[in-house]
Coordinates of C-alpha atoms in Angstrom, one line a residue:
X1 CA 0.0 -0.2 -0.1
X2 CA 1.5 3.2 -1.1
X3 CA -0.5 5.4 1.0
X4 CA 0.3 6.2 4.7
X5 CA -1.8 3.8 7.1
X6 CA -3.4 4.6 10.4
X7 CA -4.5 1.2 12.2
X8 CA -7.2 1.3 14.5
X9 CA -7.2 -2.1 17.0
X10 CA -10.9 -3.1 17.4
X11 CA -11.1 -3.7 21.2
X12 CA -14.8 -3.6 21.5
X13 CA -15.7 -0.2 20.3
X14 CA -19.2 0.3 18.3
X15 CA -17.8 3.4 16.8
X16 CA -14.9 1.7 14.6
X17 CA -16.4 2.5 11.4
X18 CA -16.9 6.1 12.2
X19 CA -13.3 6.4 13.5
X20 CA -11.8 5.2 10.1
X21 CA -14.0 7.3 8.1
X22 CA -12.8 10.4 10.1
X23 CA -9.4 9.6 9.5
X24 CA -10.0 9.1 5.7
X25 CA -11.6 12.2 5.6
X26 CA -8.4 13.9 6.7
X27 CA -6.9 12.4 3.9
X28 CA -5.2 9.4 5.3
X29 CA -6.2 6.0 4.8
X30 CA -7.1 3.6 7.8
X31 CA -7.9 0.3 8.3
X32 CA -9.7 -1.6 11.0
X33 CA -8.0 -4.8 12.4
X34 CA -8.4 -7.2 15.2
X35 CA -7.3 -6.7 18.7
X36 CA -4.8 -9.8 18.7
X37 CA -2.9 -8.9 15.4
X38 CA 0.7 -9.7 15.6
X39 CA 3.7 -7.2 15.4
X40 CA 4.8 -8.9 12.4
X41 CA 1.2 -8.7 10.7
X42 CA 1.2 -4.9 11.5
X43 CA 4.5 -4.5 9.7
X44 CA 3.1 -6.6 6.7
X45 CA 0.3 -4.2 6.2
X46 CA 2.9 -1.5 4.7
X47 CA 3.4 2.1 5.5
X48 CA 1.8 2.0 9.1
X49 CA 2.1 5.1 10.6
X50 CA 0.3 4.8 13.8
X51 CA -2.1 2.8 15.8
X52 CA -5.3 3.8 18.0
X53 CA -6.4 1.3 20.4
X54 CA -10.2 1.8 20.3
X55 CA -12.3 0.1 23.2
X56 CA -15.9 0.1 24.2
X57 CA -18.7 -1.7 25.4
X58 CA -18.2 -4.9 23.5
X59 CA -14.5 -5.5 25.1
X60 CA -15.6 -8.4 27.0
X61 CA -15.9 -11.6 25.0
X62 CA -17.4 -14.9 26.7
X63 CA -16.5 -13.2 29.9
X64 CA -12.9 -12.3 29.2
X65 CA -11.8 -8.6 28.4
X66 CA -9.9 -8.9 25.0
X67 CA -6.5 -7.6 25.3
X68 CA -3.9 -6.1 22.6
X69 CA -0.7 -8.1 22.3
X70 CA 2.1 -6.9 24.7
X71 CA 4.5 -7.3 21.7
X72 CA 2.5 -4.0 19.8
X73 CA 3.7 -1.6 22.3
X74 CA 7.2 -2.2 21.3
X75 CA 6.8 -2.5 18.0
X76 CA 7.9 1.3 17.2
X77 CA 4.4 2.8 16.2
X78 CA 3.0 6.0 17.9
X79 CA -0.2 4.4 20.0
X80 CA -3.2 6.1 21.1
X81 CA -6.1 4.8 23.5
X82 CA -9.4 5.6 23.3
X83 CA -11.7 4.1 26.1
X84 CA -9.1 1.3 26.7
X85 CA -6.9 0.9 30.1
X86 CA -3.3 0.7 28.0
X87 CA -1.0 2.7 30.1
X88 CA 2.0 2.1 27.7
X89 CA 0.4 4.8 25.3
X90 CA 1.3 8.5 24.6
X91 CA -2.1 9.8 25.3
X92 CA -5.4 8.0 26.3
X93 CA -9.0 9.5 25.6
X94 CA -12.1 8.1 27.6
X95 CA -14.4 9.1 24.7
X96 CA -14.2 8.9 20.8
X97 CA -11.3 11.7 19.7
X98 CA -12.6 14.9 18.6
X99 CA -11.6 16.2 15.1
X100 CA -8.7 18.6 16.4
X101 CA -7.2 15.6 18.6
X102 CA -7.6 13.1 16.0
X103 CA -5.7 15.6 13.7
X104 CA -3.0 16.4 15.9
X105 CA -2.2 12.7 16.4
X106 CA -2.4 11.6 12.7
X107 CA -0.2 14.7 11.4
X108 CA 2.0 15.8 14.4
X109 CA 2.6 12.9 16.2
X110 CA 2.5 10.1 13.3
X111 CA 3.7 12.2 10.5
X112 CA 1.2 10.9 8.1
X113 CA 0.8 12.5 4.7
X114 CA -2.7 12.9 3.3
X115 CA -2.3 11.1 0.5
X116 CA -5.3 8.6 0.5
X117 CA -7.2 9.7 -2.4
X118 CA -9.2 7.1 -5.1
X119 CA -6.6 7.8 -7.9
X120 CA -4.0 6.1 -5.1
X121 CA -6.0 3.8 -4.3
X122 CA -6.9 2.2 -7.6
X123 CA -3.2 2.5 -8.7
X124 CA -2.3 0.0 -5.7
X125 CA -5.2 -2.2 -6.0
X126 CA -4.5 -2.7 -9.8
X127 CA -1.0 -3.3 -9.1
X128 CA -2.1 -5.8 -6.2
X129 CA -4.3 -7.6 -8.7
X130 CA -1.7 -8.1 -11.2
X131 CA 0.7 -9.4 -8.6
X132 CA -2.1 -12.0 -7.3
X133 CA -3.5 -12.9 -10.7
X134 CA -0.4 -13.0 -12.9
X135 CA -1.4 -14.3 -16.1
X136 CA -4.3 -16.6 -15.1
X137 CA -8.2 -15.9 -15.1
X138 CA -10.5 -14.3 -13.1
X139 CA -14.3 -15.3 -12.9
X140 CA -16.6 -12.5 -11.8
X141 CA -20.4 -12.6 -11.0
X142 CA -21.7 -9.7 -12.5
X143 CA -25.1 -8.8 -11.4
X144 CA -24.8 -5.2 -13.0
X145 CA -25.0 -3.5 -9.2
X146 CA -22.8 -0.8 -8.3
X147 CA -20.3 -3.0 -6.7
X148 CA -19.8 -5.5 -9.0
X149 CA -19.8 -3.2 -11.7
X150 CA -16.8 -1.3 -10.0
X151 CA -15.2 -4.5 -9.9
X152 CA -15.7 -5.3 -13.3
X153 CA -14.3 -2.0 -14.3
X154 CA -11.3 -1.9 -12.1
X155 CA -10.6 -5.8 -13.0
X156 CA -10.6 -5.0 -16.8
X157 CA -8.3 -2.1 -16.1
X158 CA -5.9 -4.5 -14.4
X159 CA -6.0 -7.5 -16.5
X160 CA -8.1 -7.3 -19.7
X161 CA -9.6 -10.1 -21.2
X162 CA -8.5 -12.3 -18.4
X163 CA -11.4 -11.4 -16.9
X164 CA -14.7 -13.7 -17.6
X165 CA -18.0 -12.4 -16.0
X166 CA -21.1 -14.2 -15.4
X167 CA -24.4 -13.0 -14.9
X168 CA -26.3 -15.6 -12.8
X169 CA -30.0 -15.2 -13.1
X170 CA -31.2 -16.9 -9.9
X171 CA -35.0 -16.2 -10.3
X172 CA -34.5 -13.1 -7.5
X173 CA -33.8 -10.4 -9.7
X174 CA -35.9 -7.4 -10.1
X175 CA -38.0 -6.7 -13.1
X176 CA -36.3 -6.9 -16.4
X177 CA -32.9 -6.6 -14.2
X178 CA -31.2 -9.6 -16.3
X179 CA -32.5 -7.9 -19.8
X180 CA -31.0 -4.7 -18.6
X181 CA -27.6 -6.4 -17.6
X182 CA -27.3 -8.0 -20.6
X183 CA -27.8 -5.1 -23.0
X184 CA -25.3 -2.8 -20.8
X185 CA -22.7 -5.1 -20.8
X186 CA -22.6 -7.3 -23.8
X187 CA -24.1 -5.1 -26.2
X188 CA -22.8 -1.6 -24.9
X189 CA -19.9 -2.4 -23.2
X190 CA -18.7 -5.6 -25.3
X191 CA -17.7 -7.4 -22.0
X192 CA -17.0 -11.1 -22.2
X193 CA -20.5 -12.2 -20.8
X194 CA -21.9 -15.2 -19.8
X195 CA -25.4 -15.6 -19.0
X196 CA -26.9 -18.4 -16.9
X197 CA -30.4 -18.9 -16.3
X198 CA -30.6 -20.8 -13.1
X199 CA -34.0 -19.4 -11.6
X200 CA -35.8 -22.7 -11.1
X201 CA -32.5 -24.4 -9.7
X202 CA -32.5 -21.6 -7.0
X203 CA -36.0 -21.5 -6.3
X204 CA -35.5 -25.4 -5.8
X205 CA -33.2 -25.2 -3.3
X206 CA -35.0 -22.6 -1.3
X207 CA -38.4 -24.0 -1.0
X208 CA -39.6 -24.3 2.2
X209 CA -36.5 -22.3 3.9
X210 CA -37.8 -19.7 6.0
X211 CA -34.6 -18.7 8.4
X212 CA -33.0 -15.5 6.7
X213 CA -29.5 -16.5 7.6
X214 CA -30.0 -20.1 6.0
X215 CA -31.6 -18.4 2.9
X216 CA -28.6 -16.1 2.5
X217 CA -26.2 -19.2 3.0
X218 CA -27.9 -21.1 0.4
X219 CA -28.4 -18.6 -2.3
X220 CA -24.3 -18.0 -1.2
X221 CA -23.4 -21.6 -1.6
X222 CA -25.2 -22.2 -4.7
X223 CA -23.9 -19.3 -6.2
X224 CA -20.7 -20.8 -5.9
X225 CA -21.5 -24.1 -7.2
X226 CA -23.1 -22.2 -10.7
X227 CA -19.3 -20.7 -10.7
X228 CA -17.9 -23.8 -10.4
X229 CA -19.6 -25.4 -13.1
X230 CA -19.2 -22.5 -15.4
X231 CA -15.7 -22.6 -14.5
X232 CA -15.0 -26.1 -15.6
X233 CA -16.4 -25.0 -19.0
X234 CA -13.5 -22.6 -19.2
X235 CA -9.4 -23.1 -19.3
X236 CA -7.5 -21.6 -16.7
X237 CA -10.0 -20.0 -14.2
X238 CA -8.3 -19.8 -10.6
X239 CA -9.6 -16.9 -9.0
X240 CA -13.3 -15.6 -8.0
X241 CA -13.8 -11.7 -8.0
X242 CA -16.2 -10.4 -5.6
X243 CA -17.8 -6.9 -4.8
X244 CA -17.2 -7.4 -1.0
X245 CA -16.9 -3.9 0.8
X246 CA -16.5 -3.1 4.2
X247 CA -19.9 -2.9 5.5
X248 CA -20.0 -6.6 4.6
X249 CA -17.2 -7.7 6.4
X250 CA -18.2 -5.4 9.6
X251 CA -21.9 -6.8 9.8
X252 CA -20.9 -10.3 9.1
X253 CA -19.2 -10.3 12.5
X254 CA -15.9 -9.6 14.2
X255 CA -14.1 -10.8 17.1
X256 CA -15.5 -8.4 19.4
X257 CA -19.0 -7.5 17.6
X258 CA -21.9 -9.8 16.9
X259 CA -23.0 -10.7 13.4
X260 CA -26.0 -8.4 12.1
X261 CA -26.3 -10.7 9.2
X262 CA -24.3 -12.7 7.0
X263 CA -23.3 -11.5 3.6
X264 CA -23.6 -13.9 0.8
X265 CA -20.1 -13.1 -0.2
X266 CA -18.9 -13.4 3.3
X267 CA -20.5 -15.9 5.6
X268 CA -22.2 -17.8 2.6
X269 CA -19.0 -19.1 1.0
X270 CA -18.3 -22.9 1.0
X271 CA -15.3 -24.2 3.0
X272 CA -14.2 -26.1 -0.1
X273 CA -14.2 -23.2 -2.1
X274 CA -12.5 -24.0 -5.6
X275 CA -11.1 -20.4 -6.3
X276 CA -8.8 -17.9 -4.4
X277 CA -10.6 -14.6 -4.1
X278 CA -10.0 -11.3 -5.7
X279 CA -11.8 -8.6 -3.6
X280 CA -10.4 -4.8 -4.6
X281 CA -13.0 -3.2 -3.0
X282 CA -13.3 -5.0 0.5
X283 CA -11.8 -2.1 2.6
X284 CA -14.4 0.6 0.9
X285 CA -17.5 2.1 2.3
X286 CA -20.3 2.7 -0.3
X287 CA -19.7 6.2 -1.2
X288 CA -16.0 5.7 -1.5
X289 CA -16.8 2.6 -3.9
X290 CA -19.2 5.1 -6.0
X291 CA -15.9 7.6 -5.9
X292 CA -14.0 4.6 -7.2
X293 CA -16.5 3.6 -10.3
X294 CA -16.5 7.6 -11.0
X295 CA -12.8 7.8 -11.1
X296 CA -12.9 4.5 -13.2
X297 CA -14.8 6.4 -15.7
X298 CA -18.3 4.4 -15.1
X299 CA -21.5 6.1 -16.2
X300 CA -22.8 8.4 -13.7
X301 CA -26.5 6.3 -13.8
X302 CA -24.4 2.9 -13.6
X303 CA -22.5 4.0 -10.2
X304 CA -25.6 5.6 -8.8
X305 CA -28.1 3.0 -9.6
X306 CA -30.4 1.5 -6.8
X307 CA -28.2 -0.5 -4.3
X308 CA -29.4 -4.6 -4.4
X309 CA -28.3 -6.9 -2.4
X310 CA -26.5 -10.2 -3.1
X311 CA -29.7 -12.7 -2.2
X312 CA -31.8 -10.3 -4.1
X313 CA -35.5 -10.5 -3.7
X314 CA -34.9 -13.2 -1.8
X315 CA -34.4 -11.1 1.5
X316 CA -37.6 -9.0 0.5
X317 CA -39.8 -11.9 0.1
X318 CA -39.4 -12.4 3.7
X319 CA -39.7 -15.8 5.2
X320 CA -39.8 -19.0 3.0
X321 CA -40.3 -18.2 -0.3
X322 CA -43.6 -18.8 -2.4
X323 CA -43.8 -17.6 -6.3
X324 CA -46.8 -15.6 -5.7
X325 CA -45.2 -13.4 -2.9
X326 CA -42.1 -13.1 -5.2
X327 CA -44.0 -11.9 -7.7
X328 CA -46.1 -9.4 -5.7
X329 CA -42.5 -7.9 -4.3
X330 CA -41.3 -7.7 -7.8
X331 CA -44.0 -6.0 -9.5
X332 CA -44.6 -3.6 -6.4
X333 CA -40.7 -3.0 -6.6
X334 CA -40.7 -1.8 -10.4
X335 CA -44.1 0.2 -9.7
X336 CA -42.2 1.9 -6.6
X337 CA -39.1 2.9 -8.7
X338 CA -41.0 4.0 -11.8
X339 CA -43.2 6.3 -9.3
X340 CA -40.1 7.5 -7.3
X341 CA -38.1 8.3 -11.0
X342 CA -41.5 10.5 -12.1
X343 CA -41.3 12.5 -8.8
X344 CA -37.6 12.8 -8.9
X345 CA -37.0 10.9 -5.7
X346 CA -34.7 8.6 -7.6
X347 CA -32.2 11.0 -7.3
X348 CA -32.6 12.2 -3.9
X349 CA -33.2 9.1 -2.0
X350 CA -30.3 6.6 -1.5
X351 CA -32.4 3.3 -1.5
X352 CA -36.0 2.3 -2.1
X353 CA -37.7 -1.0 -2.4
X354 CA -40.3 -3.1 -0.9
X355 CA -40.8 -6.0 1.0
X356 CA -43.8 -8.7 1.1
X357 CA -44.1 -10.5 4.5
X358 CA -45.1 -14.3 5.0
X359 CA -48.3 -13.6 6.3
X360 CA -51.9 -12.3 5.1
X361 CA -54.1 -9.6 6.3
X362 CA -57.8 -9.4 6.0
X363 CA -59.5 -6.8 3.4
X364 CA -62.3 -6.4 1.3
X365 CA -62.4 -6.9 -2.5
X366 CA -65.5 -7.0 -4.6
X367 CA -67.8 -6.7 -1.5
X368 CA -66.2 -9.7 -0.3
X369 CA -63.8 -10.3 2.7
X370 CA -60.4 -11.4 1.4
X371 CA -57.3 -12.8 3.3
X372 CA -54.2 -11.5 1.4
X373 CA -50.4 -10.1 1.5
X374 CA -49.5 -6.5 2.3
X375 CA -46.8 -4.7 0.8
X376 CA -44.0 -2.6 2.8
X377 CA -42.1 0.4 1.1
X378 CA -38.7 1.3 2.4
X379 CA -36.9 4.4 1.6
X380 CA -33.7 5.5 3.3
X381 CA -30.8 7.7 3.1
X382 CA -27.3 7.2 4.0
X383 CA -23.8 7.7 3.5
X384 CA -21.9 4.4 4.2
X385 CA -24.7 2.0 4.9
X386 CA -23.7 1.6 8.5
X387 CA -26.7 4.2 9.7
X388 CA -29.6 5.6 7.8
X389 CA -32.6 7.8 8.3
X390 CA -36.1 7.4 6.6
X391 CA -36.8 9.8 3.9
X392 CA -40.1 11.6 4.5
X393 CA -41.7 11.0 1.2
X394 CA -44.4 13.3 0.0
X395 CA -48.1 12.2 0.7
X396 CA -49.3 12.6 -2.5
X397 CA -46.4 9.9 -4.2
X398 CA -47.1 7.7 -1.4
X399 CA -51.0 7.7 -2.2
X400 CA -50.3 7.4 -5.7
X401 CA -47.6 4.0 -5.3
X402 CA -50.0 2.7 -3.0
X403 CA -52.9 3.2 -5.3
X404 CA -51.2 1.6 -8.2
X405 CA -49.9 -1.4 -6.0
X406 CA -53.3 -2.2 -4.9
X407 CA -54.8 -2.0 -8.2
X408 CA -51.9 -3.6 -10.3
X409 CA -50.3 -6.5 -7.9
X410 CA -52.3 -9.5 -7.5
X411 CA -52.7 -10.9 -3.9
X412 CA -51.9 -7.7 -2.2
X413 CA -54.7 -5.5 -0.3
X414 CA -52.8 -3.4 2.4
X415 CA -49.6 -1.3 1.8
X416 CA -47.6 0.2 5.1
X417 CA -44.6 2.6 5.1
X418 CA -41.7 1.6 7.2
X419 CA -40.5 4.5 9.6
X420 CA -37.6 2.6 11.3
X421 CA -34.2 4.4 11.3
X422 CA -30.9 2.0 11.3
X423 CA -30.3 1.5 14.1
X424 CA -32.0 -0.3 15.6
X425 CA -33.4 -1.5 12.2
X426 CA -31.3 -2.7 9.5
X427 CA -31.8 -1.5 6.0
X428 CA -33.0 -4.8 4.7
X429 CA -35.8 -6.6 6.6
X430 CA -33.4 -9.8 6.4

C-alpha cells in the first residue's frame, strides 16, 4: 500500500467505522484490524504510521476482556488509546477522539501524509491484482449492481481479457434486471459475458426455507456451485472476483462484535471453495465505491443506481419464498421505482424498495372478505450504509404508489410505509 496507514485495533468499540471514516476524511488511509494482530502482521500491512486502540462496550467476550498483544507496544509505532486501559500509550482518551485531537495525532505525532485519494487507491489495487492474478483468469459474478460493476471496471483495467464475467439469473432479480444487464454489458460495453438462467434451480433449493440466515447461505453457496460449473467449461480459471465492501465484512461479525447478518459473499461461502478470492473493494465504504466507479470512468447512472443485495428479492420476500409473493414484491418494486423516478426521488433517496411478509391480512375486494398479502415500502438515506435515516416522502407520491400497487399487483390488499431508522433496524428486513 503506497498510502500512509493509521491502524485501528478493534477492542470492542461500536464506533470503529466512524473513526476510520474520520481519518479517511483527513486524507489519510485507515483500516480496522482485530485486537490480537501481531507485530509482524502489522509490519506486513505496509506504511503503518500509527495505531489507535479503540475500546468500548464489547471489550468483554465470553466473560473475558480482550487485550492487545504486549509486543505491539514495543513495535515502534505511535499509539493512542480510546476508552481502553492501556498505560503504555503516549496518550489516553476516555471517549471518541475529536477532530482536533485526531488530526494532531495523525499529522503531528504520526507524521502521516494526506495521500489517501481514489486515484492512488486504484493504482495500488491494480498493482495488487496483477501481482495476485499473474497471467491467469478471473471469474466475476456480474449482477449489474454498483459493487460488481466497479469491480468489473477495475479488473478490466488491471487484467483486460483475463476477466470472464458471469451473470446468473437466480430468479430473485428485479423486474427486467437480467435483460438490462445483458444489454448494457454485452451489447454496449462489449464485456466477455456469460449468461446463466438458474432461476428454477435456486427456487428449488429455497423451497420451504424460512430462516433468513439459511436463505442467504443457500443462495451464496449455490452461486459458488454455478460458478464452479461455468469455470469447468473454461480453461485457466483460478480466481473468483467479488464486490465485497467494508460494511459487508463489519456486519458479518468480528471477534468483538456480533453478526448483524451474514452476507452471501462473506458468511455464505463454502469451506471447499475452489477459487482464490479477488476482492479489491473490501476496504471501501459504499460512498467510496461510487467515487471509485467515477474515477474508473463508469457512467454516472450505473455508479449511482439503486443498491441491490446479493440474495436479491430472496431477502425481500420474507420467510419461506413462494412464487406468488415473489411476483408481488417484484411487481410492487417496479411500480415504486417508476413512481419515484417520475417524482425525482430517484436522485434524492439513496435506497428504496418493497418487501412482502409471509402472512396475510384481512381486506375487502368485490364486496367480499379476502385474506391477502401486504406490501411494505422502505425508503432511506445514508452515506456509508452503517446508519440510515427514513426519507419523508411526499404524501401524494405515497398515495399514487399505494393506489397502483393495490390495483396492479395480485394477492395484495394493504400497503405500509416503514418508519424505522438504522439502527435499531437494518436497511434490509432479512
